[in-house]
PDB file of C-alpha atoms in Angstrom:
ATOM      1  CA  UNK A   1     109.207 109.930 106.280  1.00 66.00           C
ATOM      2  CA  UNK A   2     105.514 109.597 107.138  1.00 75.00           C
ATOM      3  CA  UNK A   3     104.458 109.867 103.501  1.00 81.00           C
ATOM      4  CA  UNK A   4     107.109 107.395 102.350  1.00 84.00           C
ATOM      5  CA  UNK A   5     106.475 104.654 104.904  1.00 80.00           C
ATOM      6  CA  UNK A   6     102.703 105.089 104.689  1.00 82.00           C
ATOM      7  CA  UNK A   7     102.495 104.899 100.904  1.00 84.00           C
ATOM      8  CA  UNK A   8     105.363 102.455 100.385  1.00 85.00           C
ATOM      9  CA  UNK A   9     103.828 100.148 102.989  1.00 83.00           C
ATOM     10  CA  UNK A  10     100.436 100.499 101.309  1.00 82.00           C
ATOM     11  CA  UNK A  11     102.017  99.560  97.952  1.00 87.00           C
ATOM     12  CA  UNK A  12     103.880  96.594  99.461  1.00 86.00           C
ATOM     13  CA  UNK A  13     100.624  95.321 100.961  1.00 85.00           C
ATOM     14  CA  UNK A  14      98.991  95.506  97.531  1.00 87.00           C
ATOM     15  CA  UNK A  15     101.942  93.679  95.946  1.00 89.00           C
ATOM     16  CA  UNK A  16     101.814  90.986  98.642  1.00 86.00           C
ATOM     17  CA  UNK A  17      98.064  90.495  98.308  1.00 85.00           C
ATOM     18  CA  UNK A  18      98.481  90.263  94.540  1.00 90.00           C
ATOM     19  CA  UNK A  19     101.078  87.518  94.911  1.00 85.00           C
ATOM     20  CA  UNK A  20      98.711  85.576  97.156  1.00 80.00           C
ATOM     21  CA  UNK A  21      96.356  85.404  94.156  1.00 87.00           C
ATOM     22  CA  UNK A  22      99.074  84.710  91.596  1.00 86.00           C
ATOM     23  CA  UNK A  23      99.636  88.259  90.311  1.00 89.00           C
ATOM     24  CA  UNK A  24     103.106  89.790  90.215  1.00 89.00           C
ATOM     25  CA  UNK A  25     103.381  93.578  90.338  1.00 89.00           C
ATOM     26  CA  UNK A  26     106.611  95.537  90.150  1.00 88.00           C
ATOM     27  CA  UNK A  27     107.926  97.523  93.090  1.00 88.00           C
ATOM     28  CA  UNK A  28     106.459 101.008  93.358  1.00 91.00           C
ATOM     29  CA  UNK A  29     109.348 102.418  95.409  1.00 91.00           C
ATOM     30  CA  UNK A  30     113.047 101.617  95.013  1.00 89.00           C
ATOM     31  CA  UNK A  31     114.700 103.279  98.013  1.00 86.00           C
ATOM     32  CA  UNK A  32     114.024 106.855  96.828  1.00 91.00           C
ATOM     33  CA  UNK A  33     115.760 108.492  99.801  1.00 89.00           C
ATOM     34  CA  UNK A  34     119.067 106.964  98.709  1.00 87.00           C
ATOM     35  CA  UNK A  35     118.902 109.096  95.542  1.00 90.00           C
ATOM     36  CA  UNK A  36     121.625 111.586  94.688  1.00 90.00           C
ATOM     37  CA  UNK A  37     119.511 113.886  92.529  1.00 92.00           C
ATOM     38  CA  UNK A  38     115.886 114.918  92.106  1.00 93.00           C
ATOM     39  CA  UNK A  39     115.839 113.228  88.692  1.00 92.00           C
ATOM     40  CA  UNK A  40     116.934 109.948  90.303  1.00 94.00           C
ATOM     41  CA  UNK A  41     114.446 110.450  93.146  1.00 95.00           C
ATOM     42  CA  UNK A  42     111.538 110.592  90.719  1.00 94.00           C
ATOM     43  CA  UNK A  43     112.757 107.445  88.979  1.00 93.00           C
ATOM     44  CA  UNK A  44     112.499 105.666  92.325  1.00 93.00           C
ATOM     45  CA  UNK A  45     109.427 107.319  93.868  1.00 93.00           C
ATOM     46  CA  UNK A  46     105.848 106.201  93.030  1.00 91.00           C
ATOM     47  CA  UNK A  47     107.100 104.476  89.884  1.00 93.00           C
ATOM     48  CA  UNK A  48     103.636 103.598  88.594  1.00 92.00           C
ATOM     49  CA  UNK A  49     102.487 107.244  88.606  1.00 91.00           C
ATOM     50  CA  UNK A  50     105.778 108.552  87.197  1.00 92.00           C
ATOM     51  CA  UNK A  51     105.635 105.961  84.408  1.00 93.00           C
ATOM     52  CA  UNK A  52     102.036 106.879  83.583  1.00 94.00           C
ATOM     53  CA  UNK A  53     102.838 110.595  83.324  1.00 94.00           C
ATOM     54  CA  UNK A  54     105.892 109.812  81.204  1.00 93.00           C
ATOM     55  CA  UNK A  55     104.049 107.524  78.775  1.00 94.00           C
ATOM     56  CA  UNK A  56     100.772 109.430  78.446  1.00 94.00           C
ATOM     57  CA  UNK A  57     101.825 113.055  78.875  1.00 92.00           C
ATOM     58  CA  UNK A  58     105.563 113.720  78.608  1.00 93.00           C
ATOM     59  CA  UNK A  59     106.208 111.574  75.508  1.00 93.00           C
ATOM     60  CA  UNK A  60     103.075 112.807  73.630  1.00 93.00           C
ATOM     61  CA  UNK A  61     104.249 116.378  74.306  1.00 90.00           C
ATOM     62  CA  UNK A  62     107.491 115.537  72.516  1.00 89.00           C
ATOM     63  CA  UNK A  63     109.560 113.987  75.298  1.00 84.00           C
ATOM     64  CA  UNK A  64     113.313 114.120  74.822  1.00 84.00           C
ATOM     65  CA  UNK A  65     113.017 114.557  71.048  1.00 87.00           C
ATOM     66  CA  UNK A  66     112.336 118.291  71.371  1.00 86.00           C
ATOM     67  CA  UNK A  67     114.885 121.115  71.538  1.00 89.00           C
ATOM     68  CA  UNK A  68     116.266 121.748  75.067  1.00 86.00           C
ATOM     69  CA  UNK A  69     113.965 124.699  75.813  1.00 88.00           C
ATOM     70  CA  UNK A  70     110.820 122.846  74.740  1.00 90.00           C
ATOM     71  CA  UNK A  71     111.973 119.722  76.594  1.00 89.00           C
ATOM     72  CA  UNK A  72     112.323 121.726  79.800  1.00 89.00           C
ATOM     73  CA  UNK A  73     108.892 123.268  79.276  1.00 92.00           C
ATOM     74  CA  UNK A  74     107.353 119.811  78.744  1.00 92.00           C
ATOM     75  CA  UNK A  75     108.934 118.527  81.945  1.00 92.00           C
ATOM     76  CA  UNK A  76     107.713 121.540  83.889  1.00 92.00           C
ATOM     77  CA  UNK A  77     104.170 121.162  82.504  1.00 93.00           C
ATOM     78  CA  UNK A  78     104.096 117.484  83.487  1.00 94.00           C
ATOM     79  CA  UNK A  79     104.940 118.225  87.113  1.00 94.00           C
ATOM     80  CA  UNK A  80     102.550 121.148  87.362  1.00 94.00           C
ATOM     81  CA  UNK A  81      99.799 118.790  86.194  1.00 94.00           C
ATOM     82  CA  UNK A  82     101.116 116.114  88.565  1.00 93.00           C
ATOM     83  CA  UNK A  83     100.636 118.569  91.415  1.00 92.00           C
ATOM     84  CA  UNK A  84      97.090 119.367  90.303  1.00 92.00           C
ATOM     85  CA  UNK A  85      96.381 115.634  89.939  1.00 91.00           C
ATOM     86  CA  UNK A  86      96.833 115.334  93.703  1.00 88.00           C
ATOM     87  CA  UNK A  87      94.303 118.091  94.313  1.00 86.00           C
ATOM     88  CA  UNK A  88      93.005 121.415  93.011  1.00 84.00           C
ATOM     89  CA  UNK A  89      94.652 123.520  95.702  1.00 89.00           C
ATOM     90  CA  UNK A  90      97.358 126.158  95.804  1.00 92.00           C
ATOM     91  CA  UNK A  91      99.718 123.991  97.852  1.00 94.00           C
ATOM     92  CA  UNK A  92      99.654 121.128  95.333  1.00 94.00           C
ATOM     93  CA  UNK A  93     100.114 123.594  92.461  1.00 94.00           C
ATOM     94  CA  UNK A  94     103.136 125.199  94.153  1.00 95.00           C
ATOM     95  CA  UNK A  95     104.508 121.740  94.999  1.00 96.00           C
ATOM     96  CA  UNK A  96     104.294 120.738  91.328  1.00 95.00           C
ATOM     97  CA  UNK A  97     105.968 123.981  90.232  1.00 95.00           C
ATOM     98  CA  UNK A  98     108.678 123.463  92.861  1.00 96.00           C
ATOM     99  CA  UNK A  99     109.449 119.880  91.787  1.00 95.00           C
ATOM    100  CA  UNK A 100     109.311 120.735  88.092  1.00 94.00           C
ATOM    101  CA  UNK A 101     111.673 123.676  88.571  1.00 93.00           C
ATOM    102  CA  UNK A 102     114.350 121.551  90.252  1.00 93.00           C
ATOM    103  CA  UNK A 103     114.027 118.864  87.580  1.00 92.00           C
ATOM    104  CA  UNK A 104     114.473 121.467  84.850  1.00 91.00           C
ATOM    105  CA  UNK A 105     117.468 122.985  86.663  1.00 90.00           C
ATOM    106  CA  UNK A 106     119.098 119.574  87.018  1.00 89.00           C
ATOM    107  CA  UNK A 107     118.561 118.865  83.333  1.00 85.00           C
ATOM    108  CA  UNK A 108     120.301 122.142  82.432  1.00 82.00           C
ATOM    109  CA  UNK A 109     122.899 123.823  84.651  1.00 78.00           C
ATOM    110  CA  UNK A 110     122.494 122.501  88.176  1.00 78.00           C
ATOM    111  CA  UNK A 111     123.480 118.933  87.294  1.00 75.00           C
ATOM    112  CA  UNK A 112     127.034 120.004  86.453  1.00 78.00           C
ATOM    113  CA  UNK A 113     127.469 121.422  89.938  1.00 80.00           C
ATOM    114  CA  UNK A 114     125.756 118.449  91.587  1.00 77.00           C
ATOM    115  CA  UNK A 115     127.997 115.981  89.731  1.00 78.00           C
ATOM    116  CA  UNK A 116     131.033 117.532  91.449  1.00 83.00           C
ATOM    117  CA  UNK A 117     129.631 116.791  94.909  1.00 83.00           C
ATOM    118  CA  UNK A 118     130.689 113.668  96.827  1.00 89.00           C
ATOM    119  CA  UNK A 119     127.992 111.012  97.144  1.00 86.00           C
ATOM    120  CA  UNK A 120     126.986 111.862 100.721  1.00 87.00           C
ATOM    121  CA  UNK A 121     126.689 115.584  99.896  1.00 90.00           C
ATOM    122  CA  UNK A 122     124.525 114.839  96.841  1.00 90.00           C
ATOM    123  CA  UNK A 123     122.224 112.732  99.035  1.00 90.00           C
ATOM    124  CA  UNK A 124     121.934 115.545 101.600  1.00 91.00           C
ATOM    125  CA  UNK A 125     121.110 118.023  98.830  1.00 92.00           C
ATOM    126  CA  UNK A 126     118.424 115.702  97.434  1.00 93.00           C
ATOM    127  CA  UNK A 127     116.931 115.026 100.859  1.00 92.00           C
ATOM    128  CA  UNK A 128     116.806 118.749 101.688  1.00 93.00           C
ATOM    129  CA  UNK A 129     114.985 119.577  98.441  1.00 94.00           C
ATOM    130  CA  UNK A 130     112.545 116.691  98.913  1.00 95.00           C
ATOM    131  CA  UNK A 131     111.792 117.539 102.568  1.00 92.00           C
ATOM    132  CA  UNK A 132     110.951 121.147 101.717  1.00 94.00           C
ATOM    133  CA  UNK A 133     108.694 119.836  98.967  1.00 94.00           C
ATOM    134  CA  UNK A 134     106.872 117.528 101.387  1.00 93.00           C
ATOM    135  CA  UNK A 135     106.125 120.484 103.653  1.00 93.00           C
ATOM    136  CA  UNK A 136     104.289 122.089 100.731  1.00 92.00           C
ATOM    137  CA  UNK A 137     102.577 118.788  99.921  1.00 92.00           C
ATOM    138  CA  UNK A 138     101.260 118.144 103.443  1.00 89.00           C
ATOM    139  CA  UNK A 139     100.274 121.702 104.382  1.00 91.00           C
ATOM    140  CA  UNK A 140      96.653 122.779 104.046  1.00 90.00           C
ATOM    141  CA  UNK A 141      97.574 126.329 103.016  1.00 92.00           C
ATOM    142  CA  UNK A 142     100.661 128.157 101.801  1.00 92.00           C
ATOM    143  CA  UNK A 143     100.706 130.182 105.017  1.00 92.00           C
ATOM    144  CA  UNK A 144     100.813 126.956 107.041  1.00 92.00           C
ATOM    145  CA  UNK A 145     103.692 125.684 104.889  1.00 92.00           C
ATOM    146  CA  UNK A 146     105.644 128.915 105.442  1.00 90.00           C
ATOM    147  CA  UNK A 147     105.094 128.651 109.202  1.00 90.00           C
ATOM    148  CA  UNK A 148     106.494 125.091 109.206  1.00 88.00           C
ATOM    149  CA  UNK A 149     109.473 126.092 107.050  1.00 88.00           C
ATOM    150  CA  UNK A 150     110.197 129.037 109.360  1.00 86.00           C
ATOM    151  CA  UNK A 151     110.117 126.690 112.372  1.00 83.00           C
ATOM    152  CA  UNK A 152     112.521 124.310 110.617  1.00 79.00           C
ATOM    153  CA  UNK A 153     114.836 127.225 109.858  1.00 78.00           C
ATOM    154  CA  UNK A 154     114.863 128.350 113.507  1.00 72.00           C
ATOM    155  CA  UNK A 155     115.599 124.788 114.633  1.00 64.00           C
ATOM    156  CA  UNK A 156     118.605 124.553 112.318  1.00 63.00           C
ATOM    157  CA  UNK A 157     119.950 127.823 113.727  1.00 61.00           C
ATOM    158  CA  UNK A 158     120.165 126.346 117.236  1.00 60.00           C
ATOM    159  CA  UNK A 159     123.465 124.861 118.485  1.00 60.00           C
ATOM    160  CA  UNK A 160     123.760 121.080 118.424  1.00 55.00           C
ATOM    161  CA  UNK A 161     124.959 120.768 122.032  1.00 55.00           C
ATOM    162  CA  UNK A 162     123.981 122.431 125.301  1.00 57.00           C
ATOM    163  CA  UNK A 163     120.767 122.559 127.309  1.00 58.00           C
ATOM    164  CA  UNK A 164     118.879 124.307 124.498  1.00 55.00           C
ATOM    165  CA  UNK A 165     120.639 122.516 121.638  1.00 57.00           C
ATOM    166  CA  UNK A 166     119.034 120.341 118.988  1.00 57.00           C
ATOM    167  CA  UNK A 167     120.178 117.083 120.615  1.00 58.00           C
ATOM    168  CA  UNK A 168     118.767 118.065 124.032  1.00 60.00           C
ATOM    169  CA  UNK A 169     115.506 119.258 122.471  1.00 59.00           C
ATOM    170  CA  UNK A 170     114.996 116.001 120.588  1.00 59.00           C
ATOM    171  CA  UNK A 171     115.987 113.905 123.615  1.00 61.00           C
ATOM    172  CA  UNK A 172     113.357 115.624 125.753  1.00 61.00           C
ATOM    173  CA  UNK A 173     110.588 114.953 123.233  1.00 58.00           C
ATOM    174  CA  UNK A 174     111.423 111.477 121.893  1.00 60.00           C
ATOM    175  CA  UNK A 175     111.454 108.348 124.062  1.00 63.00           C
ATOM    176  CA  UNK A 176     113.775 105.384 123.547  1.00 63.00           C
ATOM    177  CA  UNK A 177     111.279 103.262 121.585  1.00 60.00           C
ATOM    178  CA  UNK A 178     110.537 106.062 119.129  1.00 63.00           C
ATOM    179  CA  UNK A 179     114.260 106.790 118.768  1.00 66.00           C
ATOM    180  CA  UNK A 180     114.982 103.135 117.934  1.00 69.00           C
ATOM    181  CA  UNK A 181     112.097 103.117 115.453  1.00 68.00           C
ATOM    182  CA  UNK A 182     113.501 106.245 113.777  1.00 67.00           C
ATOM    183  CA  UNK A 183     116.974 104.700 113.539  1.00 70.00           C
ATOM    184  CA  UNK A 184     115.527 101.498 112.065  1.00 70.00           C
ATOM    185  CA  UNK A 185     113.473 103.556 109.606  1.00 66.00           C
ATOM    186  CA  UNK A 186     116.576 105.364 108.368  1.00 66.00           C
ATOM    187  CA  UNK A 187     118.479 102.079 107.964  1.00 67.00           C
ATOM    188  CA  UNK A 188     115.697 100.251 106.119  1.00 65.00           C
ATOM    189  CA  UNK A 189     115.050 103.262 103.869  1.00 61.00           C
ATOM    190  CA  UNK A 190     118.353 102.435 102.143  1.00 65.00           C
ATOM    191  CA  UNK A 191     118.990  99.598  99.707  1.00 65.00           C
ATOM    192  CA  UNK A 192     121.687  97.822 101.753  1.00 65.00           C
ATOM    193  CA  UNK A 193     119.408  95.717 104.046  1.00 67.00           C
ATOM    194  CA  UNK A 194     117.376  94.410 101.095  1.00 66.00           C
ATOM    195  CA  UNK A 195     120.531  93.587  99.123  1.00 67.00           C
ATOM    196  CA  UNK A 196     122.052  91.840 102.151  1.00 68.00           C
ATOM    197  CA  UNK A 197     118.961  89.687 102.696  1.00 64.00           C
ATOM    198  CA  UNK A 198     118.679  88.824  99.005  1.00 64.00           C
ATOM    199  CA  UNK A 199     122.354  87.855  98.829  1.00 64.00           C
ATOM    200  CA  UNK A 200     122.238  85.646 101.940  1.00 62.00           C
ATOM    201  CA  UNK A 201     118.948  83.927 101.103  1.00 58.00           C
ATOM    202  CA  UNK A 202     120.336  82.853  97.725  1.00 58.00           C
ATOM    203  CA  UNK A 203     123.214  80.885  99.234  1.00 57.00           C
ATOM    204  CA  UNK A 204     122.936  77.122  98.463  1.00 58.00           C
ATOM    205  CA  UNK A 205     123.584  76.058 102.076  1.00 53.00           C
ATOM    206  CA  UNK A 206     120.551  78.040 103.217  1.00 51.00           C
ATOM    207  CA  UNK A 207     118.175  76.652 100.601  1.00 56.00           C
ATOM    208  CA  UNK A 208     116.635  74.152 103.012  1.00 58.00           C
ATOM    209  CA  UNK A 209     116.633  76.188 106.224  1.00 57.00           C
ATOM    210  CA  UNK A 210     116.111  79.751 104.989  1.00 63.00           C
ATOM    211  CA  UNK A 211     112.668  79.344 103.358  1.00 70.00           C
ATOM    212  CA  UNK A 212     111.225  77.731 106.509  1.00 73.00           C
ATOM    213  CA  UNK A 213     112.776  80.344 108.810  1.00 76.00           C
ATOM    214  CA  UNK A 214     111.724  83.164 106.506  1.00 69.00           C
ATOM    215  CA  UNK A 215     108.148  81.930 106.144  1.00 75.00           C
ATOM    216  CA  UNK A 216     107.830  81.320 109.885  1.00 82.00           C
ATOM    217  CA  UNK A 217     109.105  84.812 110.670  1.00 80.00           C
ATOM    218  CA  UNK A 218     106.727  86.342 108.132  1.00 75.00           C
ATOM    219  CA  UNK A 219     103.736  84.497 109.597  1.00 84.00           C
ATOM    220  CA  UNK A 220     104.642  85.664 113.113  1.00 88.00           C
ATOM    221  CA  UNK A 221     105.059  89.253 111.893  1.00 83.00           C
ATOM    222  CA  UNK A 222     101.772  89.039 110.001  1.00 80.00           C
ATOM    223  CA  UNK A 223      99.775  88.040 113.082  1.00 86.00           C
ATOM    224  CA  UNK A 224     101.678  90.536 115.253  1.00 84.00           C
ATOM    225  CA  UNK A 225     100.671  93.321 112.850  1.00 77.00           C
ATOM    226  CA  UNK A 226      97.029  92.183 112.928  1.00 80.00           C
ATOM    227  CA  UNK A 227      96.993  92.183 116.744  1.00 82.00           C
ATOM    228  CA  UNK A 228      98.694  95.582 116.864  1.00 76.00           C
ATOM    229  CA  UNK A 229      96.295  97.084 114.313  1.00 71.00           C
ATOM    230  CA  UNK A 230      93.249  95.658 116.092  1.00 74.00           C
ATOM    231  CA  UNK A 231      94.353  97.218 119.383  1.00 71.00           C
ATOM    232  CA  UNK A 232      94.554 100.747 117.965  1.00 68.00           C
ATOM    233  CA  UNK A 233      92.073 103.154 116.429  1.00 67.00           C
ATOM    234  CA  UNK A 234      91.535 103.169 112.675  1.00 62.00           C
ATOM    235  CA  UNK A 235      93.902 105.509 110.838  1.00 66.00           C
ATOM    236  CA  UNK A 236      93.402 105.695 107.058  1.00 65.00           C
ATOM    237  CA  UNK A 237      96.363 105.843 104.700  1.00 64.00           C
ATOM    238  CA  UNK A 238      97.505 109.338 103.805  1.00 64.00           C
ATOM    239  CA  UNK A 239      97.176 108.522 100.117  1.00 61.00           C
ATOM    240  CA  UNK A 240      93.618 107.132 100.269  1.00 57.00           C
ATOM    241  CA  UNK A 241      92.168 110.371  98.855  1.00 59.00           C
ATOM    242  CA  UNK A 242      94.317 110.157  95.714  1.00 56.00           C
TER     243      UNK A 242
END
């Protein structure tokens, strides 16, 4: 979640600043955590980078015109290089291999099994694969990644209820404000809020009122963000080094 909201917010800021100067850039994220497969996730995540790798690496290697085995190899090579593009470290290399392997599996045998899953189960599968991948991406070493994955595994083995259950553990460590922020983050990570706003703001009866209310709310939020940012210490974006 940290990587998504940090980088998606960074991209939205760039898009907004571009529009202030008359430039229109396409969205860089299209609700990737609503995806039902890893293939769909990478069509929605960091679209500019995915498009660049597709146009300048995957297609020159042969793209989808090659036989199935060569096509899978091309896809795997692209994601290995994508991992190394983020940094010349073992964790990024393993992350690229990990992502490429799941993409190849979905293009071959795994997709048949995934297609039989109900929508909610396919989303859980995708989220689980992505979360494990982010542990590799954020860790400084492979040993650190394994320690985090082991901790996640032990947490999942705990009962949900009881004094030592997952719910009680989270309740003791997360206050109400953080809990509400997490709930809001989950809701706004899906496409439904954006579709609802777009549908309502296009209604003819709101043409006169909605733009004023929308612009006023945006101005208030803009200054609130400036005040909030000025009151805290500087924290660079996670993706600044890339």
